[in-house]
Short mmCIF file of C-alpha atoms in Angstrom, two decimals:
data_model
loop_
_atom_site.label_atom_id
_atom_site.label_comp_id
_atom_site.label_asym_id
_atom_site.label_seq_id
_atom_site.Cartn_x
_atom_site.Cartn_y
_atom_site.Cartn_z
CA UNK A 1 50.61 -32.31 28.26
CA UNK A 2 48.51 -34.08 25.68
CA UNK A 3 49.66 -37.57 24.79
CA UNK A 4 50.55 -38.18 21.18
CA UNK A 5 47.75 -40.24 19.65
CA UNK A 6 48.66 -41.50 16.18
CA UNK A 7 45.78 -40.95 13.73
CA UNK A 8 43.45 -39.92 16.54
CA UNK A 9 41.31 -37.82 14.22
CA UNK A 10 40.77 -40.62 11.76
CA UNK A 11 40.17 -43.21 14.50
CA UNK A 12 37.50 -40.94 15.96
CA UNK A 13 35.90 -40.46 12.55
CA UNK A 14 35.75 -44.18 11.88
CA UNK A 15 34.37 -44.90 15.34
CA UNK A 16 31.73 -42.17 14.99
CA UNK A 17 30.57 -43.40 11.57
CA UNK A 18 30.29 -46.96 12.88
CA UNK A 19 28.16 -45.83 15.82
CA UNK A 20 26.03 -43.42 13.76
CA UNK A 21 25.35 -46.23 11.29
CA UNK A 22 24.55 -48.83 13.98
CA UNK A 23 22.60 -46.77 16.51
CA UNK A 24 21.66 -43.59 14.65
CA UNK A 25 23.21 -40.14 14.87
CA UNK A 26 20.94 -38.84 17.66
CA UNK A 27 21.46 -41.84 19.93
CA UNK A 28 25.28 -41.68 19.76
CA UNK A 29 27.24 -39.73 22.39
CA UNK A 30 30.73 -38.25 22.29
CA UNK A 31 31.68 -40.54 25.20
CA UNK A 32 30.69 -43.59 23.15
CA UNK A 33 32.67 -42.38 20.14
CA UNK A 34 35.81 -41.78 22.23
CA UNK A 35 35.35 -45.14 23.93
CA UNK A 36 34.95 -47.02 20.64
CA UNK A 37 38.12 -45.32 19.32
CA UNK A 38 40.03 -46.22 22.50
CA UNK A 39 40.61 -42.53 23.23
CA UNK A 40 39.48 -40.08 25.90
CA UNK A 41 36.69 -37.51 25.61
CA UNK A 42 39.28 -34.76 25.97
CA UNK A 43 41.13 -36.15 22.96
CA UNK A 44 37.83 -36.03 21.04
CA UNK A 45 37.39 -32.38 21.95
CA UNK A 46 40.91 -31.52 20.83
CA UNK A 47 39.87 -32.60 17.33
CA UNK A 48 36.15 -31.75 17.11
CA UNK A 49 33.95 -29.18 18.84
CA UNK A 50 30.99 -31.59 18.86
CA UNK A 51 29.78 -34.82 17.23
CA UNK A 52 28.32 -32.97 14.25
CA UNK A 53 31.78 -31.66 13.39
CA UNK A 54 33.00 -35.23 12.88
CA UNK A 55 30.85 -35.14 9.75
CA UNK A 56 31.47 -31.54 8.65
CA UNK A 57 34.80 -30.38 10.09
CA UNK A 58 36.52 -31.29 6.83
CA UNK A 59 34.42 -28.75 4.91
CA UNK A 60 36.17 -25.82 6.59
CA UNK A 61 39.53 -27.23 5.56
CA UNK A 62 38.21 -27.53 2.01
CA UNK A 63 36.94 -23.94 2.00
CA UNK A 64 40.38 -22.72 3.07
CA UNK A 65 42.12 -24.78 0.38
CA UNK A 66 39.72 -23.48 -2.30
CA UNK A 67 40.48 -19.89 -1.31
CA UNK A 68 44.25 -20.47 -1.17
CA UNK A 69 44.36 -22.24 -4.54
CA UNK A 70 42.45 -19.43 -6.24
CA UNK A 71 44.65 -16.78 -4.63
CA UNK A 72 47.75 -18.67 -5.78
CA UNK A 73 46.65 -19.12 -9.42
CA UNK A 74 48.75 -17.20 -11.97
CA UNK A 75 47.57 -13.70 -12.89
CA UNK A 76 46.71 -14.89 -16.41
CA UNK A 77 44.49 -17.76 -15.15
CA UNK A 78 40.88 -17.65 -16.43
CA UNK A 79 37.96 -18.13 -14.06
CA UNK A 80 37.68 -21.73 -15.27
CA UNK A 81 41.40 -22.23 -14.54
CA UNK A 82 40.82 -20.92 -11.01
CA UNK A 83 37.97 -23.38 -10.44
CA UNK A 84 40.11 -26.24 -11.73
CA UNK A 85 42.92 -25.19 -9.36
CA UNK A 86 40.48 -25.04 -6.43
CA UNK A 87 39.08 -28.51 -7.14
CA UNK A 88 42.57 -29.93 -7.72
CA UNK A 89 43.75 -28.58 -4.38
CA UNK A 90 41.41 -30.81 -2.38
CA UNK A 91 42.30 -34.10 -4.02
CA UNK A 92 44.71 -34.71 -1.10
CA UNK A 93 41.62 -34.93 1.14
CA UNK A 94 39.90 -37.55 -0.99
CA UNK A 95 42.53 -40.26 -0.98
CA UNK A 96 41.75 -43.93 -1.75
CA UNK A 97 42.27 -44.97 1.90
CA UNK A 98 39.40 -42.72 2.95
CA UNK A 99 36.98 -43.63 0.18
CA UNK A 100 35.14 -46.28 2.23
CA UNK A 101 34.11 -43.58 4.73
CA UNK A 102 32.32 -41.48 2.10
CA UNK A 103 29.19 -43.57 1.38
CA UNK A 104 28.70 -44.21 5.12
CA UNK A 105 28.99 -40.49 5.84
CA UNK A 106 26.47 -39.73 3.09
CA UNK A 107 24.01 -42.31 4.42
CA UNK A 108 24.19 -40.84 7.94
CA UNK A 109 23.59 -37.31 6.61
CA UNK A 110 20.71 -38.42 4.37
CA UNK A 111 18.96 -40.05 7.35
CA UNK A 112 18.68 -36.86 9.45
CA UNK A 113 17.16 -33.65 8.11
CA UNK A 114 19.15 -31.49 10.56
CA UNK A 115 22.34 -32.93 9.04
CA UNK A 116 21.10 -32.39 5.49
CA UNK A 117 20.48 -28.75 6.37
CA UNK A 118 23.95 -28.48 7.87
CA UNK A 119 25.40 -29.90 4.65
CA UNK A 120 23.57 -27.28 2.56
CA UNK A 121 24.90 -24.51 4.80
CA UNK A 122 28.44 -25.86 4.63
CA UNK A 123 28.19 -25.91 0.85
CA UNK A 124 27.01 -22.30 0.88
CA UNK A 125 30.15 -21.61 2.90
CA UNK A 126 32.26 -23.30 0.21
CA UNK A 127 30.58 -21.12 -2.43
CA UNK A 128 31.36 -18.02 -0.36
CA UNK A 129 35.01 -19.04 -0.18
CA UNK A 130 35.25 -19.35 -3.98
CA UNK A 131 33.25 -16.17 -4.54
CA UNK A 132 35.42 -14.13 -2.16
CA UNK A 133 38.71 -15.45 -3.57
CA UNK A 134 37.65 -14.66 -7.15
CA UNK A 135 36.52 -11.12 -6.27
CA UNK A 136 39.85 -10.55 -4.53
CA UNK A 137 41.48 -11.26 -7.93
CA UNK A 138 39.27 -8.64 -9.58
CA UNK A 139 36.61 -10.98 -11.00
CA UNK A 140 33.28 -9.12 -11.40
CA UNK A 141 30.49 -9.92 -8.93
CA UNK A 142 28.19 -11.76 -11.35
CA UNK A 143 30.95 -14.01 -12.72
CA UNK A 144 32.26 -14.70 -9.20
CA UNK A 145 28.84 -15.72 -7.90
CA UNK A 146 28.18 -17.90 -10.93
CA UNK A 147 31.61 -19.54 -10.78
CA UNK A 148 31.13 -20.22 -7.07
CA UNK A 149 27.93 -22.15 -7.77
CA UNK A 150 29.53 -24.06 -10.63
CA UNK A 151 32.55 -24.89 -8.49
CA UNK A 152 30.45 -26.24 -5.63
CA UNK A 153 28.30 -28.21 -8.04
CA UNK A 154 31.40 -29.76 -9.63
CA UNK A 155 32.77 -30.47 -6.15
CA UNK A 156 29.62 -32.20 -4.92
CA UNK A 157 29.03 -34.08 -8.18
CA UNK A 158 32.60 -35.42 -8.08
CA UNK A 159 32.27 -36.31 -4.39
CA UNK A 160 29.06 -38.27 -5.00
CA UNK A 161 30.67 -40.15 -7.89
CA UNK A 162 33.83 -40.79 -5.90
CA UNK A 163 31.79 -42.11 -2.96
CA UNK A 164 29.77 -44.37 -5.26
CA UNK A 165 32.59 -45.33 -7.57
CA UNK A 166 33.04 -49.04 -8.17
CA UNK A 167 35.79 -48.08 -10.60
CA UNK A 168 38.04 -46.53 -7.94
CA UNK A 169 38.71 -43.53 -10.18
CA UNK A 170 40.70 -40.82 -8.38
CA UNK A 171 38.87 -37.75 -7.12
CA UNK A 172 41.01 -35.34 -9.15
CA UNK A 173 39.92 -36.94 -12.44
CA UNK A 174 36.26 -36.98 -11.39
CA UNK A 175 36.39 -33.31 -10.39
CA UNK A 176 38.01 -32.24 -13.67
CA UNK A 177 35.43 -34.21 -15.60
CA UNK A 178 32.49 -32.77 -13.62
CA UNK A 179 33.71 -29.23 -14.17
CA UNK A 180 34.09 -29.75 -17.92
CA UNK A 181 30.67 -31.35 -18.08
CA UNK A 182 29.03 -28.40 -16.30
CA UNK A 183 30.78 -25.85 -18.50
CA UNK A 184 29.70 -27.72 -21.63
CA UNK A 185 26.07 -27.88 -20.44
CA UNK A 186 26.07 -24.20 -19.50
CA UNK A 187 27.10 -23.33 -23.04
CA UNK A 188 24.08 -25.10 -24.59
CA UNK A 189 21.25 -24.29 -22.17
CA UNK A 190 19.55 -22.24 -24.87
CA UNK A 191 19.84 -24.96 -27.52
CA UNK A 192 17.24 -27.63 -28.26
CA UNK A 193 18.23 -30.91 -26.60
CA UNK B 1 -16.60 -19.07 11.24
CA UNK B 2 -13.59 -16.86 10.53
CA UNK B 3 -14.35 -13.22 9.88
CA UNK B 4 -13.33 -11.84 6.53
CA UNK B 5 -10.28 -9.64 7.04
CA UNK B 6 -9.39 -7.65 3.91
CA UNK B 7 -5.65 -7.83 3.15
CA UNK B 8 -4.98 -9.50 6.47
CA UNK B 9 -1.86 -11.21 5.18
CA UNK B 10 -0.30 -8.04 3.90
CA UNK B 11 -1.28 -6.06 7.00
CA UNK B 12 0.42 -8.70 9.16
CA UNK B 13 3.51 -8.61 6.97
CA UNK B 14 3.81 -4.83 7.18
CA UNK B 15 3.24 -4.86 10.95
CA UNK B 16 5.84 -7.62 11.45
CA UNK B 17 8.48 -5.83 9.37
CA UNK B 18 7.89 -2.59 11.30
CA UNK B 19 8.31 -4.38 14.62
CA UNK B 20 11.30 -6.47 13.50
CA UNK B 21 12.98 -3.28 12.29
CA UNK B 22 12.19 -1.28 15.45
CA UNK B 23 12.74 -3.87 18.18
CA UNK B 24 14.62 -6.69 16.49
CA UNK B 25 13.35 -10.03 15.25
CA UNK B 26 13.98 -11.95 18.47
CA UNK B 27 12.24 -9.42 20.71
CA UNK B 28 9.04 -9.34 18.62
CA UNK B 29 6.14 -11.65 19.50
CA UNK B 30 3.23 -12.90 17.40
CA UNK B 31 0.84 -11.13 19.81
CA UNK B 32 2.57 -7.81 19.14
CA UNK B 33 2.41 -8.34 15.38
CA UNK B 34 -1.30 -9.13 15.46
CA UNK B 35 -1.93 -6.18 17.76
CA UNK B 36 -0.05 -3.74 15.54
CA UNK B 37 -2.01 -4.99 12.52
CA UNK B 38 -5.29 -4.61 14.42
CA UNK B 39 -6.00 -8.34 14.03
CA UNK B 40 -6.22 -11.30 16.39
CA UNK B 41 -3.55 -13.91 17.07
CA UNK B 42 -5.82 -16.54 15.57
CA UNK B 43 -5.98 -14.52 12.34
CA UNK B 44 -2.17 -14.45 12.35
CA UNK B 45 -2.07 -18.23 12.65
CA UNK B 46 -4.51 -18.67 9.78
CA UNK B 47 -1.90 -17.01 7.56
CA UNK B 48 1.45 -18.01 9.06
CA UNK B 49 2.62 -20.97 11.14
CA UNK B 50 5.06 -18.76 13.12
CA UNK B 51 6.75 -15.35 12.93
CA UNK B 52 9.59 -16.68 10.81
CA UNK B 53 7.10 -17.63 8.10
CA UNK B 54 6.13 -13.97 7.73
CA UNK B 55 9.56 -13.59 6.14
CA UNK B 56 9.76 -16.88 4.24
CA UNK B 57 6.23 -18.12 3.57
CA UNK B 58 6.32 -16.50 0.12
CA UNK B 59 9.22 -18.74 -0.93
CA UNK B 60 7.03 -21.84 -0.94
CA UNK B 61 4.56 -20.10 -3.23
CA UNK B 62 7.46 -19.18 -5.51
CA UNK B 63 8.77 -22.76 -5.55
CA UNK B 64 5.32 -23.99 -6.63
CA UNK B 65 5.06 -21.37 -9.37
CA UNK B 66 8.53 -22.26 -10.66
CA UNK B 67 7.57 -25.92 -10.89
CA UNK B 68 4.23 -25.20 -12.57
CA UNK B 69 5.72 -22.81 -15.14
CA UNK B 70 8.38 -25.35 -16.13
CA UNK B 71 5.80 -28.14 -16.38
CA UNK B 72 3.60 -25.90 -18.56
CA UNK B 73 6.38 -24.85 -20.98
CA UNK B 74 5.94 -26.15 -24.55
CA UNK B 75 7.61 -29.45 -25.39
CA UNK B 76 10.05 -27.66 -27.70
CA UNK B 77 11.20 -25.21 -25.00
CA UNK B 78 14.94 -25.28 -24.28
CA UNK B 79 16.26 -25.40 -20.72
CA UNK B 80 16.92 -21.64 -20.91
CA UNK B 81 13.31 -21.10 -22.06
CA UNK B 82 12.10 -23.08 -19.05
CA UNK B 83 14.16 -20.93 -16.67
CA UNK B 84 12.80 -17.77 -18.30
CA UNK B 85 9.25 -19.09 -17.91
CA UNK B 86 9.88 -19.92 -14.24
CA UNK B 87 11.27 -16.46 -13.47
CA UNK B 88 8.51 -14.75 -15.43
CA UNK B 89 5.85 -16.65 -13.49
CA UNK B 90 6.76 -14.98 -10.19
CA UNK B 91 6.65 -11.39 -11.40
CA UNK B 92 3.07 -11.21 -10.04
CA UNK B 93 4.59 -11.60 -6.56
CA UNK B 94 7.02 -8.70 -7.00
CA UNK B 95 4.60 -5.92 -7.81
CA UNK B 96 5.48 -2.22 -7.37
CA UNK B 97 3.16 -1.87 -4.36
CA UNK B 98 5.24 -4.41 -2.46
CA UNK B 99 8.66 -3.10 -3.39
CA UNK B 100 9.09 -1.02 -0.24
CA UNK B 101 8.86 -4.20 1.86
CA UNK B 102 11.82 -5.85 0.15
CA UNK B 103 14.77 -3.81 1.51
CA UNK B 104 13.29 -3.93 5.03
CA UNK B 105 12.87 -7.69 4.78
CA UNK B 106 16.46 -8.05 3.58
CA UNK B 107 17.80 -5.91 6.44
CA UNK B 108 15.94 -8.01 9.02
CA UNK B 109 17.30 -11.25 7.53
CA UNK B 110 20.87 -9.91 7.29
CA UNK B 111 20.80 -8.96 11.01
CA UNK B 112 20.13 -12.50 12.31
CA UNK B 113 22.27 -15.47 11.33
CA UNK B 114 19.42 -17.92 12.01
CA UNK B 115 17.37 -16.06 9.39
CA UNK B 116 20.24 -16.00 6.91
CA UNK B 117 20.52 -19.77 7.30
CA UNK B 118 16.77 -20.11 6.77
CA UNK B 119 17.08 -18.06 3.58
CA UNK B 120 19.83 -20.33 2.26
CA UNK B 121 17.69 -23.38 2.96
CA UNK B 122 14.67 -21.83 1.28
CA UNK B 123 16.79 -21.09 -1.78
CA UNK B 124 17.98 -24.68 -1.83
CA UNK B 125 14.29 -25.60 -1.84
CA UNK B 126 13.73 -23.31 -4.85
CA UNK B 127 16.61 -25.03 -6.64
CA UNK B 128 15.07 -28.43 -5.87
CA UNK B 129 11.76 -27.27 -7.37
CA UNK B 130 13.45 -26.23 -10.63
CA UNK B 131 15.62 -29.35 -10.69
CA UNK B 132 12.65 -31.68 -10.17
CA UNK B 133 10.46 -29.95 -12.75
CA UNK B 134 13.22 -30.09 -15.38
CA UNK B 135 13.92 -33.79 -14.74
CA UNK B 136 10.21 -34.50 -15.08
CA UNK B 137 10.49 -33.07 -18.63
CA UNK B 138 13.35 -35.44 -19.40
CA UNK B 139 16.26 -33.04 -18.82
CA UNK B 140 19.40 -34.95 -17.85
CA UNK B 141 20.54 -34.79 -14.20
CA UNK B 142 23.64 -32.64 -14.73
CA UNK B 143 21.82 -30.04 -16.84
CA UNK B 144 18.89 -29.95 -14.41
CA UNK B 145 21.15 -29.38 -11.40
CA UNK B 146 23.13 -26.71 -13.22
CA UNK B 147 20.02 -24.94 -14.51
CA UNK B 148 18.52 -25.01 -11.00
CA UNK B 149 21.54 -23.16 -9.62
CA UNK B 150 21.50 -20.65 -12.47
CA UNK B 151 17.78 -20.08 -12.03
CA UNK B 152 18.07 -19.42 -8.29
CA UNK B 153 21.06 -17.14 -8.88
CA UNK B 154 19.10 -15.16 -11.49
CA UNK B 155 16.13 -15.04 -9.11
CA UNK B 156 18.13 -13.75 -6.15
CA UNK B 157 20.18 -11.31 -8.26
CA UNK B 158 16.99 -9.84 -9.72
CA UNK B 159 15.37 -9.69 -6.27
CA UNK B 160 18.35 -7.80 -4.79
CA UNK B 161 18.33 -5.33 -7.69
CA UNK B 162 14.57 -4.91 -7.47
CA UNK B 163 14.78 -4.28 -3.71
CA UNK B 164 17.57 -1.74 -4.21
CA UNK B 165 16.28 -0.23 -7.39
CA UNK B 166 15.94 3.55 -7.42
CA UNK B 167 14.86 3.22 -11.04
CA UNK B 168 11.65 1.31 -10.24
CA UNK B 169 12.35 -1.18 -13.02
CA UNK B 170 9.88 -4.08 -12.98
CA UNK B 171 10.98 -7.41 -11.59
CA UNK B 172 10.27 -9.27 -14.85
CA UNK B 173 12.78 -7.15 -16.78
CA UNK B 174 15.41 -7.50 -14.04
CA UNK B 175 14.99 -11.28 -13.96
CA UNK B 176 15.30 -11.63 -17.74
CA UNK B 177 18.39 -9.47 -17.69
CA UNK B 178 20.01 -11.39 -14.82
CA UNK B 179 19.40 -14.71 -16.56
CA UNK B 180 20.94 -13.48 -19.83
CA UNK B 181 23.88 -12.05 -17.94
CA UNK B 182 24.56 -15.36 -16.18
CA UNK B 183 24.27 -17.36 -19.39
CA UNK B 184 26.68 -14.99 -21.13
CA UNK B 185 29.21 -15.24 -18.29
CA UNK B 186 28.92 -19.01 -18.19
CA UNK B 187 29.85 -19.16 -21.86
CA UNK B 188 33.15 -17.30 -21.32
CA UNK B 189 34.43 -18.68 -18.01
CA UNK B 190 37.36 -20.27 -19.82
CA UNK B 191 38.30 -17.11 -21.71
CA UNK B 192 40.78 -14.46 -20.53
CA UNK B 193 38.94 -11.48 -19.01
#
């Protein structure tokens, strides 16, 4: 039977980011990550399928939460309400205690083009989750596709600001703000700036 | 010196799509493509770096045209005008004589997840081209990012409709229509449907 390892997932994440930052992503092995975290390789593989998933595993959780939040929104909710619900649902992931990991994660991704590509694909997956959940509510195809792109853009804008934030503003507030900002800009694209 | 091969690029494209459709993308070699087109392998490599580029090489041309059209738009052009100019600039690529290639190309891409990923990355590259060209005109970051997503969405929506079109409507009209549709939907995301 597996031993109970308190916070194993987070210990592995912190260890991996330390090693990626010090030695580079390519040069770091799963064995080194487990060792640095004081855990076994088999514990690593109970939490992540490979070292890349240490960086991106959270995105699948976020896609699921987006879809669930949109499905759970009241029948009278507008598309904008659904996006706000989706973004609000992931604020539990972006808690203050984890904020210090975000800029390190971003730096590791930015340093390796394979990881940047993976990030783009994961974001396309987030868009698909929003798109599918909106269509399931009866939203037309064009609006669903558009809202999916706006939602992901609000999500990534808020994440970047949260990661960079000296002001320690909570993710939920940043996400709401980013979504409003994008909606306001969309309304005036055809107006002289 | 290289011999002059009339329409070599298009002959290679048609041969590749035939082979990809008949035998699958993975099972097709560059030698077979060149052979089917009645050209040499070295002619193939003067036009494409590998067989994947037969499917995606056009996207780099489109990214360049997008950027040039936005840079060339009058100083008074709104962001929506810039997007319209970008989309209009690629209608020379989507001419009636090439329309029969589009659904075959889409079917080949949809059958192979590696190719679908490549398409997503190429579209991200198109968005970057729009984003960069708008920023260079002084558009603020949020508007530029948003407009880039809208532009790529209008581009891909119009392309899908053009590829599927029984009505033979020209790409330029479909692109204008898709862009207007997206702008209209963006304006009412917060209104009850």
